[in-house]
CSV table of C-alpha atoms and ligand atoms in Angstrom, one decimal:
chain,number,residue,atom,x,y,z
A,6,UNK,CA,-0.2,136.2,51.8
A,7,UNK,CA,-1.2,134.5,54.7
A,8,UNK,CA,-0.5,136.4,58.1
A,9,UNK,CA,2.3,133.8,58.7
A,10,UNK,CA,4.0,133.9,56.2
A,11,UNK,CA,3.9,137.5,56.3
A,12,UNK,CA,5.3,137.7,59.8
A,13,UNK,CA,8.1,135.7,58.4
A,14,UNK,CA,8.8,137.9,55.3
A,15,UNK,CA,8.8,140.5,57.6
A,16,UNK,CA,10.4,139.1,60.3
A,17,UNK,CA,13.5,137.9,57.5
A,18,UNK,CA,13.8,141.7,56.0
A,19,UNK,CA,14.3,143.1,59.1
A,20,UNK,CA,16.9,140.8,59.6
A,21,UNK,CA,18.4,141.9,56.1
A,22,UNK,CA,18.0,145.5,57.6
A,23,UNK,CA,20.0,144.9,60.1
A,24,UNK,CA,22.8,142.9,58.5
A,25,UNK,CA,23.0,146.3,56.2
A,26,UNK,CA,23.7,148.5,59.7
A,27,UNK,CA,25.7,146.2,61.5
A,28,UNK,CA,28.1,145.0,58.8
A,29,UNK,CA,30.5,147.7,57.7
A,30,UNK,CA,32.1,145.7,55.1
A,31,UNK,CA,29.7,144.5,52.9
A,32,UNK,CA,25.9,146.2,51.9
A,33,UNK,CA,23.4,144.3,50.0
A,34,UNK,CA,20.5,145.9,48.3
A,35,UNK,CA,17.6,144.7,46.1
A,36,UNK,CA,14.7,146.6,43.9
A,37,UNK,CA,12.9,145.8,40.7
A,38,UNK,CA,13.4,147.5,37.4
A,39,UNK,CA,13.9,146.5,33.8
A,40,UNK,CA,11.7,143.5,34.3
A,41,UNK,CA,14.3,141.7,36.3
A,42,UNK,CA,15.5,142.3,40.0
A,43,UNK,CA,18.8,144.5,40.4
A,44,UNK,CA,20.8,143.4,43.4
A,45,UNK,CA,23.5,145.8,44.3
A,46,UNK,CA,26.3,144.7,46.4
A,47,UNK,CA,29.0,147.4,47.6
A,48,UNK,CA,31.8,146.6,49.7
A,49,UNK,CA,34.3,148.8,52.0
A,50,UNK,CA,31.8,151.4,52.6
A,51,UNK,CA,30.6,152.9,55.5
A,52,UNK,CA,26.6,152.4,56.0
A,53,UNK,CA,25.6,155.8,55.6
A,54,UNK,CA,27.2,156.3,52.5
A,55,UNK,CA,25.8,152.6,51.6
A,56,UNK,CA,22.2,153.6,52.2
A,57,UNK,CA,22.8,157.1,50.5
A,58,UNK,CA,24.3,155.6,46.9
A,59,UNK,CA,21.4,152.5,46.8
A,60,UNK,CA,18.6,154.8,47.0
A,61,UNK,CA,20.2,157.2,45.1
A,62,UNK,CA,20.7,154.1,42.5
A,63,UNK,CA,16.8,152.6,43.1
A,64,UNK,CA,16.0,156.3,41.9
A,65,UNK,CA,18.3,156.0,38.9
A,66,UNK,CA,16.8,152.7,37.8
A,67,UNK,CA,13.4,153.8,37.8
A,68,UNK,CA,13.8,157.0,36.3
A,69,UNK,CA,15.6,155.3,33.0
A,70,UNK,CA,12.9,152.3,33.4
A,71,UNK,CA,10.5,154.7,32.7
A,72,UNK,CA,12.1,157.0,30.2
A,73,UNK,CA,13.7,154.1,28.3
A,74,UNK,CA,10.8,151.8,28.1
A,75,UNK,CA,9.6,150.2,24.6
A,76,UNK,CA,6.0,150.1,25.1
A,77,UNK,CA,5.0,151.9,28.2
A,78,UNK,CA,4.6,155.6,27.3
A,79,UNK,CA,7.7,157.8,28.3
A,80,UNK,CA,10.8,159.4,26.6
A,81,UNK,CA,11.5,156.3,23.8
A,82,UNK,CA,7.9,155.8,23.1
A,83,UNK,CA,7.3,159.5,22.5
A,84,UNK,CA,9.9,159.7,20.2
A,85,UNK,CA,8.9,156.2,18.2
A,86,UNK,CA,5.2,157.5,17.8
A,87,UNK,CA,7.1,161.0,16.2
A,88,UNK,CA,9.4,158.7,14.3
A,89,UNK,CA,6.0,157.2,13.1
A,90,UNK,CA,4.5,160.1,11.5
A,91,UNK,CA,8.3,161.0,9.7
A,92,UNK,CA,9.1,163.9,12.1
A,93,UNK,CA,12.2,165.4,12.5
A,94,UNK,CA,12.5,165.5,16.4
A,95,UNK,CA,14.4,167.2,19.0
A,96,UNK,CA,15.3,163.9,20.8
A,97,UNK,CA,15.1,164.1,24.6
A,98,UNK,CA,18.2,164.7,26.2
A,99,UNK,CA,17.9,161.8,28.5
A,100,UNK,CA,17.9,159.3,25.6
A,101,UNK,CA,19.8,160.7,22.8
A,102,UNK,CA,23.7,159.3,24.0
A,103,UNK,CA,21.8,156.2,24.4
A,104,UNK,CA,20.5,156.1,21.2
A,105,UNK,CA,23.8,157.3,19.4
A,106,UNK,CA,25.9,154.3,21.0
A,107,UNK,CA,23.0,151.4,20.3
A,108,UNK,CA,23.1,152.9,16.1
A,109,UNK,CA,27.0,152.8,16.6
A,110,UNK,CA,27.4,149.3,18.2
A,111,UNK,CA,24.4,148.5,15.5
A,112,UNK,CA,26.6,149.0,12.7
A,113,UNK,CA,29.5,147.2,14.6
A,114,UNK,CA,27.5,144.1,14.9
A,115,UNK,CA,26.3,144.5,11.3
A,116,UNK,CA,22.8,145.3,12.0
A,117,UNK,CA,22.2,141.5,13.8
A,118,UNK,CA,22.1,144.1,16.8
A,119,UNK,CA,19.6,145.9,15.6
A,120,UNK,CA,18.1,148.4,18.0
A,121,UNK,CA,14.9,149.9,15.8
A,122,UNK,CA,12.8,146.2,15.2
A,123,UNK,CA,10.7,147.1,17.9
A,124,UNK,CA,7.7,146.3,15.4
A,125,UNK,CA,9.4,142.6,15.2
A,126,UNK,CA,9.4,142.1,18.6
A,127,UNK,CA,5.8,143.6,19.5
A,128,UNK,CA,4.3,141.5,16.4
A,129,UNK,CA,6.4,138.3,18.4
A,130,UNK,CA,4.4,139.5,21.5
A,131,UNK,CA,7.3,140.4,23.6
A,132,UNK,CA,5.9,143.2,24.1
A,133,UNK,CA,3.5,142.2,27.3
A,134,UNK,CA,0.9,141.2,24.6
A,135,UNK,CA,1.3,137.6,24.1
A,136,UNK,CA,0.2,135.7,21.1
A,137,UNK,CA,-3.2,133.7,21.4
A,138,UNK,CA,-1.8,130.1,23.0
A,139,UNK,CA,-0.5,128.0,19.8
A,140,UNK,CA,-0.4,130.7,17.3
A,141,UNK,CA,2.6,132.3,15.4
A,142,UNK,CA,2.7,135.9,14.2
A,143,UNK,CA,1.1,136.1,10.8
A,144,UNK,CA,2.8,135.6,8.1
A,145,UNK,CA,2.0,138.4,5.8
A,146,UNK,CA,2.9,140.9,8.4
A,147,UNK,CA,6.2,139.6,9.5
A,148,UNK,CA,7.2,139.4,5.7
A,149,UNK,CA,6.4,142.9,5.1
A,150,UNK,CA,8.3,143.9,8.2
A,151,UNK,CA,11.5,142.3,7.3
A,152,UNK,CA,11.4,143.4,3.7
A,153,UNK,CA,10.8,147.3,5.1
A,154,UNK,CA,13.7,146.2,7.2
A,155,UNK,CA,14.7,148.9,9.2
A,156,UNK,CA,18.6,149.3,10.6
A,157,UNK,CA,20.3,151.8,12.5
A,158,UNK,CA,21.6,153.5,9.1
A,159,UNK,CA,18.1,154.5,8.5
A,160,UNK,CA,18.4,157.0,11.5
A,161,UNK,CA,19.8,160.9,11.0
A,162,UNK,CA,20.9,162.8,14.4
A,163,UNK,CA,22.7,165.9,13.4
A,164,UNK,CA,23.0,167.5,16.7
A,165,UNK,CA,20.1,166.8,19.0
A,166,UNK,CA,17.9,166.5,16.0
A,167,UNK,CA,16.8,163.1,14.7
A,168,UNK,CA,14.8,161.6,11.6
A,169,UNK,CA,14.4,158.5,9.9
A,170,UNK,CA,13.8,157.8,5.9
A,171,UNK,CA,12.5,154.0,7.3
A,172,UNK,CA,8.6,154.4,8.2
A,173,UNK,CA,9.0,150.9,10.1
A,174,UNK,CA,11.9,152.0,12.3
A,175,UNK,CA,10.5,151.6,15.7
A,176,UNK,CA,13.2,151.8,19.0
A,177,UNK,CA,13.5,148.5,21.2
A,178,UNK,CA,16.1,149.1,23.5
A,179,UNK,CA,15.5,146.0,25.3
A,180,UNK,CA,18.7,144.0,24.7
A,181,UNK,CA,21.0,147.2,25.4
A,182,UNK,CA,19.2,149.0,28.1
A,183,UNK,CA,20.0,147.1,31.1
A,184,UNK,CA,23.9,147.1,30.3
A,185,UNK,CA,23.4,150.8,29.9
A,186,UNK,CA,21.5,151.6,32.9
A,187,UNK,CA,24.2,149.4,34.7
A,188,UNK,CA,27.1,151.6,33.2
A,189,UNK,CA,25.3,154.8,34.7
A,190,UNK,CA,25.1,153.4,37.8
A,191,UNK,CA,28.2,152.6,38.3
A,192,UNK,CA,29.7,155.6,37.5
A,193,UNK,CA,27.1,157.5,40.2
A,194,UNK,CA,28.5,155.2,42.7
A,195,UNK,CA,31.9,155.9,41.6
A,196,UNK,CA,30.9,159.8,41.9
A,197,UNK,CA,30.3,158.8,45.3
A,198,UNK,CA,33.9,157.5,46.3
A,199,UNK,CA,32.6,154.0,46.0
A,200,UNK,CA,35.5,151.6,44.5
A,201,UNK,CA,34.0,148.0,45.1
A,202,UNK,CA,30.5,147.4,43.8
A,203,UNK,CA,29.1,144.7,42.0
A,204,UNK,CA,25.6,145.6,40.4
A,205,UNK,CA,23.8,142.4,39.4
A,206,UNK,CA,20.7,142.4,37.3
A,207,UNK,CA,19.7,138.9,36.9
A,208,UNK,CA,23.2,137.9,36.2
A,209,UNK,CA,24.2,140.3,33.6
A,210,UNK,CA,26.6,142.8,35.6
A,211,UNK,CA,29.0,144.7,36.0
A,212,UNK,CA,31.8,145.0,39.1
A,213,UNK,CA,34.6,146.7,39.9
A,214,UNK,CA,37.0,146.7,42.6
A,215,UNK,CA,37.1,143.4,44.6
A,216,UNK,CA,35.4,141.6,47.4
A,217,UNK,CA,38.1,142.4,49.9
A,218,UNK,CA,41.6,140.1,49.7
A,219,UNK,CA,39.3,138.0,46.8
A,220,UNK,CA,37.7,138.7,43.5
A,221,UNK,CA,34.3,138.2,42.8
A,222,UNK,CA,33.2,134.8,41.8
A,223,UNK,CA,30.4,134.8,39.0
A,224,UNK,CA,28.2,131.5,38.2
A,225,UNK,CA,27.1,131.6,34.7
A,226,UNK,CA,23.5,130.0,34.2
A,227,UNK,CA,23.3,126.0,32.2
A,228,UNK,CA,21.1,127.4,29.7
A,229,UNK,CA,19.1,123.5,29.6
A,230,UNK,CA,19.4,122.5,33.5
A,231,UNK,CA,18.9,124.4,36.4
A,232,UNK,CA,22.2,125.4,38.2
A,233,UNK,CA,25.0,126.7,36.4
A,234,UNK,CA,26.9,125.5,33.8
A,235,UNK,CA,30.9,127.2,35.0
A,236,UNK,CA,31.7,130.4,37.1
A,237,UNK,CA,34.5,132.7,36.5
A,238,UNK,CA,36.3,135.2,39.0
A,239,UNK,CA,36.2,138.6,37.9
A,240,UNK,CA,38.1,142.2,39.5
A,241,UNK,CA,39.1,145.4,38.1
A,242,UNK,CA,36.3,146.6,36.5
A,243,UNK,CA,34.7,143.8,34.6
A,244,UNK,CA,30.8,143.1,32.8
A,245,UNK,CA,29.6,139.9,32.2
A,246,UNK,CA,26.5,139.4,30.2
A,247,UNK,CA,24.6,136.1,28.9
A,248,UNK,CA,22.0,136.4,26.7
A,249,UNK,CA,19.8,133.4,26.6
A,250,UNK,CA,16.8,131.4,24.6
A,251,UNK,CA,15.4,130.3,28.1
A,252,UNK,CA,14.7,133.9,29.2
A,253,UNK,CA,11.3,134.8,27.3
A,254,UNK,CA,10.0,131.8,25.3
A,255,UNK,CA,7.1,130.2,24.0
A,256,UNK,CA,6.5,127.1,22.5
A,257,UNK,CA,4.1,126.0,19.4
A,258,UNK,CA,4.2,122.3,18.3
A,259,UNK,CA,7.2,121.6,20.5
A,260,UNK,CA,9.3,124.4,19.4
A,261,UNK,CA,10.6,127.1,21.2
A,262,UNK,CA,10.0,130.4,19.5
A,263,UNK,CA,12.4,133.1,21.7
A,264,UNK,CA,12.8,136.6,22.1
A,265,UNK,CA,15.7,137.1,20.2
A,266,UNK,CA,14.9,138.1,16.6
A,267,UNK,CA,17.3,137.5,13.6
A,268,UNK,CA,16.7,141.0,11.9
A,269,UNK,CA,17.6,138.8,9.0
A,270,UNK,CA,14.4,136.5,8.8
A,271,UNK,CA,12.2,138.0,11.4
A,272,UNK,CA,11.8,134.7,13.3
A,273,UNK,CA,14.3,133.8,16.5
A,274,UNK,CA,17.5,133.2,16.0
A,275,UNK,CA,18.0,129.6,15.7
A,276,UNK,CA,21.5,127.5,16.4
A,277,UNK,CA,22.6,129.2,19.9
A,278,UNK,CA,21.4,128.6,23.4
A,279,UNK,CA,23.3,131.1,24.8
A,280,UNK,CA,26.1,133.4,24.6
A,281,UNK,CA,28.5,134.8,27.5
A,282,UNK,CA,30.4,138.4,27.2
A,283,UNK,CA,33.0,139.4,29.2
A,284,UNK,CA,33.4,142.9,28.5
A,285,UNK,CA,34.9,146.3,30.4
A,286,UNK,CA,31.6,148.3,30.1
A,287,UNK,CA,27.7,146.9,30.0
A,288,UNK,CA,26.3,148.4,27.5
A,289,UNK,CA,28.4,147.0,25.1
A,290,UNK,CA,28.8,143.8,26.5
A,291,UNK,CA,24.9,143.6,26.6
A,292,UNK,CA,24.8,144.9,22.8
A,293,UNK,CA,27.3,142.3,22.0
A,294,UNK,CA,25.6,139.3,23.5
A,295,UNK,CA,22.5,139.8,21.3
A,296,UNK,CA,24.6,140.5,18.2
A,297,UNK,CA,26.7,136.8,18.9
A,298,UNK,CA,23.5,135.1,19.6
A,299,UNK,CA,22.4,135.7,16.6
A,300,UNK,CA,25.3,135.3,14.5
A,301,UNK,CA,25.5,131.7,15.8
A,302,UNK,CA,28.1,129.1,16.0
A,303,UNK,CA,28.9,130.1,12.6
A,304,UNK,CA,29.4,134.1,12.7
A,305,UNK,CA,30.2,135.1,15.8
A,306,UNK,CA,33.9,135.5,15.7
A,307,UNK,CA,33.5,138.1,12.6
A,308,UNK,CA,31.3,140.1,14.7
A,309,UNK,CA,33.4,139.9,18.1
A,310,UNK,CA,36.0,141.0,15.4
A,311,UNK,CA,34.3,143.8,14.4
A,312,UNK,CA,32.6,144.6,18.0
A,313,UNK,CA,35.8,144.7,19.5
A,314,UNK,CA,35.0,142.0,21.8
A,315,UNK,CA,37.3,139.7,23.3
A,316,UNK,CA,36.2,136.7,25.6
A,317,UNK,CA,32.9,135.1,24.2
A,318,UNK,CA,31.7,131.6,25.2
A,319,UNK,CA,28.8,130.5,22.7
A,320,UNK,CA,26.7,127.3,24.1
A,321,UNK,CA,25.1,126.1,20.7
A,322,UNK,CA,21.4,124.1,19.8
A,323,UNK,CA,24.0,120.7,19.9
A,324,UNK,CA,25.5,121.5,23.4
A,325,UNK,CA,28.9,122.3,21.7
A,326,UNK,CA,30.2,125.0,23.6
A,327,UNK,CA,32.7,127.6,21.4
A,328,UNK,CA,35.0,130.0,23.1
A,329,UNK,CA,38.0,131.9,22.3
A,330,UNK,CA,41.6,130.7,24.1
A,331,UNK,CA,41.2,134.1,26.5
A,332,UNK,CA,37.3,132.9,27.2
A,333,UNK,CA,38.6,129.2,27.9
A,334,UNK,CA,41.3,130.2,30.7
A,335,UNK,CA,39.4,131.8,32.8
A,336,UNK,CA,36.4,129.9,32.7
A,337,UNK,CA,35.7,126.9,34.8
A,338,UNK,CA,33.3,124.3,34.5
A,339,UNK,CA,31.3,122.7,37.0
A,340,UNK,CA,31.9,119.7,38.1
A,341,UNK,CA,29.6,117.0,36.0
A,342,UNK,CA,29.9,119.3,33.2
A,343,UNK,CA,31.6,117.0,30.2
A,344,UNK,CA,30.7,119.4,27.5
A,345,UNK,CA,32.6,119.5,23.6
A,346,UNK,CA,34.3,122.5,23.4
A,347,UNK,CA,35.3,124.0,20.3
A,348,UNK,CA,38.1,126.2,20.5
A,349,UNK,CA,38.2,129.4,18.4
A,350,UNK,CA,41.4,131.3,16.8
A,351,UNK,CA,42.6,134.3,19.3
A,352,UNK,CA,40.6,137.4,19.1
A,353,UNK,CA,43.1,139.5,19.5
B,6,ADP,P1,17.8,139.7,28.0
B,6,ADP,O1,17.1,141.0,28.0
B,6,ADP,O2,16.9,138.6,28.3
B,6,ADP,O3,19.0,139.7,28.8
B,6,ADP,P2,18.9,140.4,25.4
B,6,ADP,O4,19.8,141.4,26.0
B,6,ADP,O5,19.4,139.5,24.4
B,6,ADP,O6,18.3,139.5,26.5
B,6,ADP,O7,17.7,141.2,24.9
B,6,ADP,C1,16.6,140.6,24.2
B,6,ADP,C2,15.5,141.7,24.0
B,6,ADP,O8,16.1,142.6,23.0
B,6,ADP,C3,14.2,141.2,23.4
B,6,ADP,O9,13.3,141.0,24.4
B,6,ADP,C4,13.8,142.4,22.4
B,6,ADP,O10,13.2,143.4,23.2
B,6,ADP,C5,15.1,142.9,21.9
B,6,ADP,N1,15.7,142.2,20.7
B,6,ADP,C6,15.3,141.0,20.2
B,6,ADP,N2,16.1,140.7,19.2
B,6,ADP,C7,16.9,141.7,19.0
B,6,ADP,C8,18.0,142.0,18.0
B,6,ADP,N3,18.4,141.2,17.1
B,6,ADP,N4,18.6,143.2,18.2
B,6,ADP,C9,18.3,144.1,19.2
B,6,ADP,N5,17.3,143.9,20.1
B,6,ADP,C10,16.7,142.7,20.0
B,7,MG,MG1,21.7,142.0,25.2
């Protein structure tokens, strides 16, 4: 960075600094983790307390980053190396409720959430270890991988213990994680008498309280255009999670190979753009966003059914958007927007 531009940078964080002291009714803070940036917003508090819970939060982050991660050694790869060798483990404390709520929204989602295809995704190179430009995964290997196909019904916890009967059950928590991490969070700042918070991480979040006399207003992103697509207002204690084909993509020959896996075939899920949750908690909100993205236009009001979930708007590969009634009155469009929308039965 040139010294310029680093006086500015400077120059503008100290003015964020001080926008934190000064205002006592709203607190903004930013930091990286899970890949994405976090920004935390917490309103009504005083700044002591504001600068106590974000770094208390920052800390949090990191410390699941790490144990949590899928490839970078810690807690989850620990255990997927003793999985590996067929061990029965003591699971570390730190990720076993995680890992009994992704197997249980698993089955909910009938496996098209499907937590242990970490193997899939690393042979997809998702895993920081891109494919050689214009190349696919081979096709031997993936074959063999989906025919060993390993689901959440292939792991055994009886107590803190865990083994699997699936040698090619590898953990990817990567499209649960984040909602997770999010729900912890939120209940730390809630441990400290904090009742209006929005956490934000890359716009998948969770908020609760309000912003002051108003709720919070939420853009969703246009998963072809830059912008976004509608907003929605959200208080009480609300998630809202997208999951999208535009977030980690290549392409070969002019198509767009994605990081979303159909657990099914092996290869991305094809027929959705992107899919919208609004959900109480994160973690199943996030869970649920995969699971619909891959059930596609066709499928994904059997597996809201079954997930319990009920506001989804799916954008499809034709630009047809699909929504349930609930989804559709509180969405609203931007203007420009002239999209077909497909209205679903009520999830009830
Ligand atoms: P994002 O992380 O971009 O918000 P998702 O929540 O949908 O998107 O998570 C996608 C990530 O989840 C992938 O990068 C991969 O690690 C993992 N994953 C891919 N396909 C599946 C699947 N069918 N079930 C569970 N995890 C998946
Ligand atoms: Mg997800």
């Amino acid at each position: 960075m040139n010294p310029t531009r680093l006086f500015i940078v400077l120059l503008l964080s100290l003015v964020a600094t001080a926008c934190n002291q000064d205002n006592s009714d709203i607190f903004h803070d930013q930091f990286f983790a899970f890949g994405t940036l976090i920004d935390l917003t917490l309103y009504d508090v005083d700044p002591a307390t504001a600068r106590q819970a974000s770094e208390q939060v920052e800390q949090d982050f990191q410390d699941m980053h790490g144990s949590w991660h899928a490839w970078q050694a810690g807690d989850l790869t620990r255990l997927n190396e003793q999985l590996a060798s067929q061990e029965t483990v003591t699971a570390d404390p730190s990720i076993l409720p995680l890992i009994r709520e992704a197997n249980r929204l698993s089955q909910l989602s009938n496996g098209l959430f499907n937590p242990v295809i970490g193997e899939l995704v690393a042979l997809w190179g998702f895993h920081d270890n891109p494919l050689p430009i214009g190349t696919l995964p081979d096709k031997d290997t993936l074959k063999k991988l989906v025919a060993q196909l390993p689901s959440a019904a292939d792991i055994t916890i009886e107590g803190n213990r865990i083994s699997t009967r699936n040698p090619a059950a590898r953990y990817d928590l990567g499209a649960f994680a984040k909602g997770y991490a999010i729900d912890r969070a939120i209940d730390r700042l809630r441990e400290l008498g904090i009742r209006n918070a929005i956490i934000n991480a890359g716009g998948d979040l969770r908020a609760i309280g309000r912003h002051g006399d108003r709720p919070w207003r939420i853009g969703i992103r246009h998963p072809r255009q830059p912008g976004i697509l509608a907003s929605v207002e959200i208080e009480g204690d609300t998630s809202l999670f997208t999951s999208g084909d535009y977030e980690r993509f290549f392409e070969v020959d002019g198509t767009r190979y994605h990081h979303i896996i159909d657990p099914r075939t092996g290869y991305p899920a094809d027929g959705t753009t992107s899919v919208t949750i609004i959900y109480d908690n994160a973690a199943t909100a996030d869970a649920a966003a995969t699971a619909l993205f891959v059930a596609g236009p066709d499928e994904w009001l059997t597996v809201a059914r079954r997930m319990g979930i009920r506001q989804v708007m799916l954008v499809d590969a034709d630009s047809v958007i699909h929504m349930n009634p609930a989804m559709q009155s509180r969405i609203q469009f931007e203007p420009g927007i002239n999209a077909e929308v497909r209205l679903s039965e009520p999830l009830p």
